[in-house]
Amino acid sequence: MGSYNPKVSLELAHCWATLEEDKMSLPQWDLIVNGCANSTDPHPVIFHSVLPKGRDHYPSSFKRFEVPMFAFAEDKDNLNRQVFVHCEVVICDVRNPVDVQCSDQDKTMKGQKLAVSDDPGFKSVTSGPIIIMRS
């Protein structure tokens, strides 16, 4: 989100995929729910650590995850389509940690919402289009 403040942490609260750029479009598939990989997904996302190198001088401001396998059932005739990933994110204060434990993985949110924020809600970000290729 463009922050270079080492005292804040970007946390992924909810991420989902759509076939269109509009985050409200259907169909949708949840990738991350309440900061954790979707427990109903047979191929859940894999979270990757971000190390302080290159453009990532403040790793707490970046999040990376991998989607190991993905296709919309409604899209079975055209599996090379593009998808968009949308996330609701929150900026947290790393000095006041609060844990969010995921039952089946080692994923912990590292902070809590900044009290000084004028907007206590979530921000939305979108990545895409992401082209899905057959292997």
Short mmCIF file of C-alpha atoms in Angstrom, two decimals:
data_model
loop_
_atom_site.label_atom_id
_atom_site.label_comp_id
_atom_site.label_asym_id
_atom_site.label_seq_id
_atom_site.Cartn_x
_atom_site.Cartn_y
_atom_site.Cartn_z
CA MET A 1 0.00 0.00 0.00
CA GLY A 2 3.04 2.22 -0.42
CA SER A 3 4.08 2.38 3.24
CA TYR A 4 7.72 2.61 4.21
CA ASN A 5 7.06 2.69 7.93
CA PRO A 6 8.64 -0.24 9.82
CA LYS A 7 6.14 0.23 12.66
CA VAL A 8 3.14 -0.84 10.60
CA SER A 9 2.16 -4.19 9.21
CA LEU A 10 -0.10 -4.92 6.27
CA GLU A 11 -2.44 -7.80 7.11
CA LEU A 12 -4.66 -9.73 4.74
CA ALA A 13 -8.09 -10.12 6.27
CA HIS A 14 -10.02 -11.53 3.30
CA CYS A 15 -8.90 -12.36 -0.24
CA TRP A 16 -10.95 -13.84 -3.05
CA ALA A 17 -10.74 -14.46 -6.78
CA THR A 18 -13.13 -13.44 -9.55
CA LEU A 19 -13.14 -13.69 -13.33
CA GLU A 20 -13.75 -9.95 -13.68
CA GLU A 21 -11.99 -6.84 -12.37
CA ASP A 22 -15.12 -5.90 -10.41
CA LYS A 23 -14.61 -7.28 -6.89
CA MET A 24 -18.37 -7.85 -6.55
CA SER A 25 -18.65 -9.93 -9.74
CA LEU A 26 -19.65 -13.58 -9.65
CA PRO A 27 -18.45 -16.26 -9.41
CA GLN A 28 -16.13 -15.69 -6.43
CA TRP A 29 -13.83 -18.06 -4.55
CA ASP A 30 -12.46 -17.28 -1.11
CA LEU A 31 -8.68 -17.69 -0.86
CA ILE A 32 -8.06 -16.13 2.59
CA VAL A 33 -10.74 -15.81 5.28
CA ASN A 34 -10.13 -13.95 8.56
CA GLY A 35 -6.39 -13.89 7.84
CA CYS A 36 -6.18 -17.66 7.28
CA ALA A 37 -6.19 -19.90 4.23
CA ASN A 38 -9.73 -20.95 3.25
CA SER A 39 -10.25 -24.16 5.25
CA THR A 40 -12.77 -25.48 2.69
CA ASP A 41 -10.28 -25.22 -0.19
CA PRO A 42 -8.70 -28.60 -1.10
CA HIS A 43 -5.63 -26.67 -2.36
CA PRO A 44 -5.31 -23.79 0.15
CA VAL A 45 -3.04 -20.81 -0.35
CA ILE A 46 0.53 -21.03 0.90
CA PHE A 47 1.88 -17.99 2.72
CA HIS A 48 5.47 -16.97 1.97
CA SER A 49 7.79 -14.96 4.19
CA VAL A 50 9.00 -11.61 2.88
CA LEU A 51 12.67 -10.88 3.52
CA PRO A 52 14.17 -7.37 3.73
CA LYS A 53 15.86 -7.16 0.34
CA GLY A 54 15.42 -5.35 -2.96
CA ARG A 55 12.26 -3.24 -2.93
CA ASP A 56 11.05 -4.95 0.24
CA HIS A 57 13.04 -2.91 2.80
CA TYR A 58 10.12 -3.17 5.23
CA PRO A 59 8.83 -6.76 4.96
CA SER A 60 5.88 -6.07 7.26
CA SER A 61 4.45 -3.82 4.52
CA PHE A 62 4.31 -6.69 1.99
CA LYS A 63 2.42 -9.98 1.89
CA ARG A 64 3.00 -12.86 -0.49
CA PHE A 65 0.99 -15.99 -0.99
CA GLU A 66 0.77 -18.72 -3.59
CA VAL A 67 -2.35 -20.32 -5.02
CA PRO A 68 -1.20 -23.86 -5.87
CA MET A 69 -4.21 -24.82 -8.01
CA PHE A 70 -7.17 -22.83 -9.17
CA ALA A 71 -10.11 -23.01 -11.58
CA PHE A 72 -13.72 -21.94 -11.42
CA ALA A 73 -16.08 -24.86 -12.01
CA GLU A 74 -18.22 -22.50 -14.11
CA ASP A 75 -15.17 -21.91 -16.33
CA LYS A 76 -14.41 -25.55 -17.26
CA ASP A 77 -14.62 -24.89 -21.02
CA ASN A 78 -11.98 -22.15 -20.89
CA LEU A 79 -9.35 -22.95 -18.25
CA ASN A 80 -6.86 -20.39 -19.62
CA ARG A 81 -8.93 -17.43 -18.53
CA GLN A 82 -7.68 -14.59 -16.48
CA VAL A 83 -8.58 -14.09 -12.84
CA PHE A 84 -8.41 -11.15 -10.49
CA VAL A 85 -7.45 -11.40 -6.83
CA HIS A 86 -9.07 -8.94 -4.45
CA CYS A 87 -8.07 -8.43 -0.83
CA GLU A 88 -9.48 -6.54 2.12
CA VAL A 89 -6.44 -5.41 4.08
CA VAL A 90 -5.88 -3.65 7.39
CA ILE A 91 -2.88 -1.69 8.60
CA CYS A 92 -1.71 -2.81 12.04
CA ASP A 93 0.67 -1.48 14.67
CA VAL A 94 3.50 -4.02 15.06
CA ARG A 95 4.26 -2.68 18.56
CA ASN A 96 0.95 -4.04 19.90
CA PRO A 97 0.80 -7.65 18.73
CA VAL A 98 -2.38 -9.66 18.76
CA ASP A 99 -2.46 -13.24 17.53
CA VAL A 100 -4.96 -14.70 15.11
CA GLN A 101 -4.35 -18.43 15.10
CA CYS A 102 -5.26 -20.51 12.07
CA SER A 103 -6.21 -24.05 12.99
CA ASP A 104 -4.31 -25.83 10.23
CA GLN A 105 -1.29 -23.65 9.56
CA ASP A 106 1.32 -21.41 11.10
CA LYS A 107 -0.22 -18.03 10.21
CA THR A 108 -0.36 -15.25 12.76
CA MET A 109 -1.49 -11.66 12.27
CA LYS A 110 1.22 -9.46 13.73
CA GLY A 111 -0.45 -6.48 15.27
CA GLN A 112 -3.66 -4.65 15.73
CA LYS A 113 -5.35 -1.77 13.97
CA LEU A 114 -3.67 1.57 14.44
CA ALA A 115 -5.72 3.65 16.86
CA VAL A 116 -4.65 6.86 15.12
CA SER A 117 -6.25 5.90 11.82
CA ASP A 118 -9.12 8.11 10.64
CA ASP A 119 -10.54 5.16 8.72
CA PRO A 120 -10.95 2.20 11.07
CA GLY A 121 -12.18 -0.03 8.24
CA PHE A 122 -10.47 -2.17 5.70
CA LYS A 123 -8.95 -1.05 2.42
CA SER A 124 -9.46 -2.98 -0.80
CA VAL A 125 -6.69 -3.86 -3.23
CA THR A 126 -6.90 -5.78 -6.51
CA SER A 127 -4.24 -7.62 -8.49
CA GLY A 128 -4.79 -8.71 -12.04
CA PRO A 129 -5.46 -9.80 -14.50
CA ILE A 130 -3.54 -12.95 -13.64
CA ILE A 131 -3.39 -15.37 -16.54
CA ILE A 132 -3.92 -19.03 -15.60
CA MET A 133 -1.91 -21.31 -17.88
CA ARG A 134 -2.29 -25.04 -18.31
CA SER A 135 0.82 -27.00 -17.55
#
